[in-house]
Short mmCIF file of N, CA and C in Angstrom, two decimals:
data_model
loop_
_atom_site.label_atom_id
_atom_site.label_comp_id
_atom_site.label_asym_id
_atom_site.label_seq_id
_atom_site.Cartn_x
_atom_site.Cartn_y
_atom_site.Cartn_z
N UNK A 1 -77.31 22.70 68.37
CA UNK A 1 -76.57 22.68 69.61
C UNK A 1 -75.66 21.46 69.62
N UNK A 2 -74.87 21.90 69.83
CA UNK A 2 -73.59 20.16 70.03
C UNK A 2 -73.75 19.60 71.70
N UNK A 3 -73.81 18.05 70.98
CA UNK A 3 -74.16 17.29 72.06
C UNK A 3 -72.56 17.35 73.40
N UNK A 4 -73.49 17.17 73.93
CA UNK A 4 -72.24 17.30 75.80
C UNK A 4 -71.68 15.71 75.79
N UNK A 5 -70.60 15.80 76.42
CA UNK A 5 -69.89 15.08 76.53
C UNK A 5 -69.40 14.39 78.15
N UNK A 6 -69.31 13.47 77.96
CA UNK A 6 -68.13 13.14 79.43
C UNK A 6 -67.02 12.80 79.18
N UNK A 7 -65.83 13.57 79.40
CA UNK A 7 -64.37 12.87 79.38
C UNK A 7 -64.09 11.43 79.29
N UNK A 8 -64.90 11.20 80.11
CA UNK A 8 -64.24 9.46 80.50
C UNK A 8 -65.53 8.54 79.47
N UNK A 9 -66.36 9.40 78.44
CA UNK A 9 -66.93 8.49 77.63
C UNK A 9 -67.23 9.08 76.36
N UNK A 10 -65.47 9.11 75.61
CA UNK A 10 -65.79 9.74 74.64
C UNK A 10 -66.66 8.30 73.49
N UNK A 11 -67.62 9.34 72.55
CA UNK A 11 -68.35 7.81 71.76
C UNK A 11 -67.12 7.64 70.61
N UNK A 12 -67.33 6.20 70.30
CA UNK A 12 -66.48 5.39 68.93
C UNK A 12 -66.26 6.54 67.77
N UNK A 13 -65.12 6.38 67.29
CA UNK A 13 -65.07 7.17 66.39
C UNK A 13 -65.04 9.12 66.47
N UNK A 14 -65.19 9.49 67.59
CA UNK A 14 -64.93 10.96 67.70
C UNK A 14 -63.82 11.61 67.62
N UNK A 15 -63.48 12.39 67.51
CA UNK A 15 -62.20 13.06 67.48
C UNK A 15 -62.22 13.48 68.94
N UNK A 16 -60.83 12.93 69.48
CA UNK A 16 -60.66 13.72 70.72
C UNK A 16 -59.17 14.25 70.45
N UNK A 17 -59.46 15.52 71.16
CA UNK A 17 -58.08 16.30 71.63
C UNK A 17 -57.37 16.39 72.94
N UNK A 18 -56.41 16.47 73.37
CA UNK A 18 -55.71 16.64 74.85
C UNK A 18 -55.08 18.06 74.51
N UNK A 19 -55.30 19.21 75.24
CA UNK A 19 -54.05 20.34 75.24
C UNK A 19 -53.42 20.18 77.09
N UNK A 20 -52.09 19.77 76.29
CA UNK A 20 -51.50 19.23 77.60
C UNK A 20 -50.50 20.16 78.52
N UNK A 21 -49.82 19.51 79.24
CA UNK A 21 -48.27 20.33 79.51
C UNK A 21 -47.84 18.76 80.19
N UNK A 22 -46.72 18.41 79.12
CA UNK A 22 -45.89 17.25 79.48
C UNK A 22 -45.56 16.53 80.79
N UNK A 23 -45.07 17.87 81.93
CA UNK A 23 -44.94 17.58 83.22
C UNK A 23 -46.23 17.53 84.68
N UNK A 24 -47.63 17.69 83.22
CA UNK A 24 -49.09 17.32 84.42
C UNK A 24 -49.34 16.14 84.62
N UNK A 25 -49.39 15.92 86.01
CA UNK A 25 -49.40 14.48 85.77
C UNK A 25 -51.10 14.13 86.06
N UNK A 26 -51.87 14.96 85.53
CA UNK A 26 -53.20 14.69 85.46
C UNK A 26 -53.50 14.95 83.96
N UNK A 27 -52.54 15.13 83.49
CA UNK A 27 -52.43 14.98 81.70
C UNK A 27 -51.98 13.94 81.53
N UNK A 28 -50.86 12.88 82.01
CA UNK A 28 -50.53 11.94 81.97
C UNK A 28 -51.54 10.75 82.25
N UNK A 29 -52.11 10.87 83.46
CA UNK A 29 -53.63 10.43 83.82
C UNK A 29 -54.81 9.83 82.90
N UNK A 30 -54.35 11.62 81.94
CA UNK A 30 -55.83 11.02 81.20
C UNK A 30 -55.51 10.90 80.20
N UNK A 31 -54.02 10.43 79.46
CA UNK A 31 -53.90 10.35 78.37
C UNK A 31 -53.61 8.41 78.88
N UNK A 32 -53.32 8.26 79.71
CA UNK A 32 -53.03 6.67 80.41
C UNK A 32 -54.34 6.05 80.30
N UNK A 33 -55.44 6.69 80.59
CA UNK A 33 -56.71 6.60 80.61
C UNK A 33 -57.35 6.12 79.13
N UNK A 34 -57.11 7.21 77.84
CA UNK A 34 -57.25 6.92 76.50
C UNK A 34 -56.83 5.52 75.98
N UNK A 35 -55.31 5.79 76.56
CA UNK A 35 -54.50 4.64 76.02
C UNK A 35 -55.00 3.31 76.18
N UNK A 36 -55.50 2.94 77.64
CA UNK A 36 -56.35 1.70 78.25
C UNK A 36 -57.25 1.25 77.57
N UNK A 37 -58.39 2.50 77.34
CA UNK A 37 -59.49 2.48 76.70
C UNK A 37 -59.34 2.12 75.25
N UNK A 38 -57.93 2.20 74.39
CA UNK A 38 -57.89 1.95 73.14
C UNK A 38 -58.62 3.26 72.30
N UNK A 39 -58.83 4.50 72.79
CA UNK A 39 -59.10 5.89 72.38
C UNK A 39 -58.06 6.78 72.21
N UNK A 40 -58.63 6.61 70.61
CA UNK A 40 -57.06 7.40 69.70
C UNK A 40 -57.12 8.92 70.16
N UNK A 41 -56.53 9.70 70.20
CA UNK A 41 -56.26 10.79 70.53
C UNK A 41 -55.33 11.44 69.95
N UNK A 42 -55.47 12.79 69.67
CA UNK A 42 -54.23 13.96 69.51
C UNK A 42 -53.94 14.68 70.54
N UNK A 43 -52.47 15.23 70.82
CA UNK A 43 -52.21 15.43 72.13
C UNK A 43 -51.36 16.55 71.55
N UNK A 44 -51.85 17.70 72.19
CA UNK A 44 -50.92 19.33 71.82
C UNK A 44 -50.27 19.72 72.67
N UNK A 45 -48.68 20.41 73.00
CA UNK A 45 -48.50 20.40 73.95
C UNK A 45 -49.16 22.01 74.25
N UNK A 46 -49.69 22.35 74.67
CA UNK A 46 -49.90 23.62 75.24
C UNK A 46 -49.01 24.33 75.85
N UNK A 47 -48.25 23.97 76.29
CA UNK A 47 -46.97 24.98 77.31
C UNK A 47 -45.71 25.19 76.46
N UNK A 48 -45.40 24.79 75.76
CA UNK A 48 -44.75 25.34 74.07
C UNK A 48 -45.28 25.59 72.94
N UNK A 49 -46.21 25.40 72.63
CA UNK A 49 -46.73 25.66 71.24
C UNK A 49 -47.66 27.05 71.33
N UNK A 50 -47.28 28.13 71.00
CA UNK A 50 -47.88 28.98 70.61
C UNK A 50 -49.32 28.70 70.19
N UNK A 51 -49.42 28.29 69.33
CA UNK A 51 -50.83 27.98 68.21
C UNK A 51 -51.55 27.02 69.15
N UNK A 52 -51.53 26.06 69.43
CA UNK A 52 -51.86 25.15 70.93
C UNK A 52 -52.53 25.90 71.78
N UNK A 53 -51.79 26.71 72.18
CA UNK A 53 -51.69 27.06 73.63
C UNK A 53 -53.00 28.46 73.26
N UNK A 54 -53.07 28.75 72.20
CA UNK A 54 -54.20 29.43 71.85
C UNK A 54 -55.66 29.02 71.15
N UNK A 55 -55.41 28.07 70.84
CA UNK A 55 -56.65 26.74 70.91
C UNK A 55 -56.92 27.02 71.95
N UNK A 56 -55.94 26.28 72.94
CA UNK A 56 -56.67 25.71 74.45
C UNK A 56 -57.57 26.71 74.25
N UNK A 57 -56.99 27.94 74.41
CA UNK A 57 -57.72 29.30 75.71
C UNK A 57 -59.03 29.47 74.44
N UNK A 58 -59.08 29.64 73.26
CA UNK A 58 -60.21 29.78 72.68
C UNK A 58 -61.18 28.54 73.05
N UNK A 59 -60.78 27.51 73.15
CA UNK A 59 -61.79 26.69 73.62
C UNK A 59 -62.49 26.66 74.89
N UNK A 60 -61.51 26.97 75.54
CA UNK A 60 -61.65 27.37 76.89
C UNK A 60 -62.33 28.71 77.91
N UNK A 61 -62.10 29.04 76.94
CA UNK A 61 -62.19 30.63 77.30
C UNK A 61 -61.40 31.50 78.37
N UNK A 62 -60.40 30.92 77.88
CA UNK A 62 -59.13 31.50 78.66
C UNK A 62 -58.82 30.27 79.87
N UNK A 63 -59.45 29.57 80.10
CA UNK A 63 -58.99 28.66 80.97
C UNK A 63 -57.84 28.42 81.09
N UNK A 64 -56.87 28.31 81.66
CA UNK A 64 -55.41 27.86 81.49
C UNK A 64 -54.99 26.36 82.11
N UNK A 65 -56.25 25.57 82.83
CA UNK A 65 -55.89 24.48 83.49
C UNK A 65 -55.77 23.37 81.97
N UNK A 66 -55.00 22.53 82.41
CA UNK A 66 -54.64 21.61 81.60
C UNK A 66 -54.88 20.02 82.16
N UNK A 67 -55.48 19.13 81.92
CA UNK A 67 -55.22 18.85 79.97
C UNK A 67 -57.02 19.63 80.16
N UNK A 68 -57.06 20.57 78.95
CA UNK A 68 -58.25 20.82 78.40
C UNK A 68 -58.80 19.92 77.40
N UNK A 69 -60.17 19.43 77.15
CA UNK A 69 -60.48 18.12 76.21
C UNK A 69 -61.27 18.48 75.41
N UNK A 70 -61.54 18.04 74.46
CA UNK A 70 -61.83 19.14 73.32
C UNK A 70 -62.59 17.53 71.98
N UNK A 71 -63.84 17.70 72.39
CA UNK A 71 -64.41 16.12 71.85
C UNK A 71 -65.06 16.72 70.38
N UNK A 72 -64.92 16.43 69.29
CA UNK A 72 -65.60 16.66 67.87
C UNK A 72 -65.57 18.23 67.99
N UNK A 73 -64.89 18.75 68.09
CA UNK A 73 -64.74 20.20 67.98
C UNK A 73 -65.28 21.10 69.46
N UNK A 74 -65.89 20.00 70.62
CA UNK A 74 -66.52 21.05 71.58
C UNK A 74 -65.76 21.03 72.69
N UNK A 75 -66.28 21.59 73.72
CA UNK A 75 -64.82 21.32 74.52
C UNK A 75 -66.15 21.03 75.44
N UNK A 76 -65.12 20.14 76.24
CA UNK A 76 -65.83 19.23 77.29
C UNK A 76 -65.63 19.52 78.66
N UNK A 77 -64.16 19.86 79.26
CA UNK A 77 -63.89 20.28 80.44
C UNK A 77 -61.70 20.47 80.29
N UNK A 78 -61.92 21.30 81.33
CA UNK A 78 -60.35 21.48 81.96
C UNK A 78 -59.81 21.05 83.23
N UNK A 79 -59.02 19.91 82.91
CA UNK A 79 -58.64 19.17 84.17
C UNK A 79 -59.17 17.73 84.30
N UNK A 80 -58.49 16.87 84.86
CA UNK A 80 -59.01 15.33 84.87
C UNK A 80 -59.75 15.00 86.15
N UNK A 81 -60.34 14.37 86.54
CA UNK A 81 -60.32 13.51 87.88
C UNK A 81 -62.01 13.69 88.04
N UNK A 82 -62.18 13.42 89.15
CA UNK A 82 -63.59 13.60 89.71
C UNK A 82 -64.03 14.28 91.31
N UNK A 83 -63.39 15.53 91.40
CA UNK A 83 -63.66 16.61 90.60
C UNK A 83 -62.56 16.73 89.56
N UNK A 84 -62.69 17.05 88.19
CA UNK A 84 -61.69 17.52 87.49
C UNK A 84 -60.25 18.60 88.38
N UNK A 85 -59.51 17.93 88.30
CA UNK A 85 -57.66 18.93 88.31
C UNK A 85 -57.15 18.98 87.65
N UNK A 86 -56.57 19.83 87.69
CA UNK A 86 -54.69 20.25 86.44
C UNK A 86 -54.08 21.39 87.24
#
């Protein structure tokens, strides 16, 4: 079983993903968030990229909210905040 995650604590060394859309500004949020934290990240845009944008939803399961987060291959949640938005 893959271990669960919290957005706001990804561990050292994990791979994190963002599937974004440039103009969310709760993608902006939590990529401002990474940046602070000194947590490297890859950032897809989802709202142009074909191949992206079909990640997201496989990870997701069709979810379409954005930024979807996607920690060592699992996905963690869609949307930032507390409650999560996008």
């Amino acid at each position: 079983m893959a271990a669960a995650f919290d957005a706001q604590h990804v561990p050292p060394g994990a791979k994190l993903e963002l599937y974004i859309k440039k103009s969310c500004p709760y993608c902006r949020q939590a990529m401002a968030f990474y940046d602070a934290a000194g947590t490297p990240y890859t950032a897809y845009d989802a709202q142009n990229d074909r191949d992206a944008r079909a990640k997201m939803f496989a990870y997701s399961g069709g979810d379409p909210t954005v930024p979807a987060i996607v920690v060592n291959g699992s996905y963690v949640q869609s949307g930032w905040g507390s409650p999560p938005q996008g």
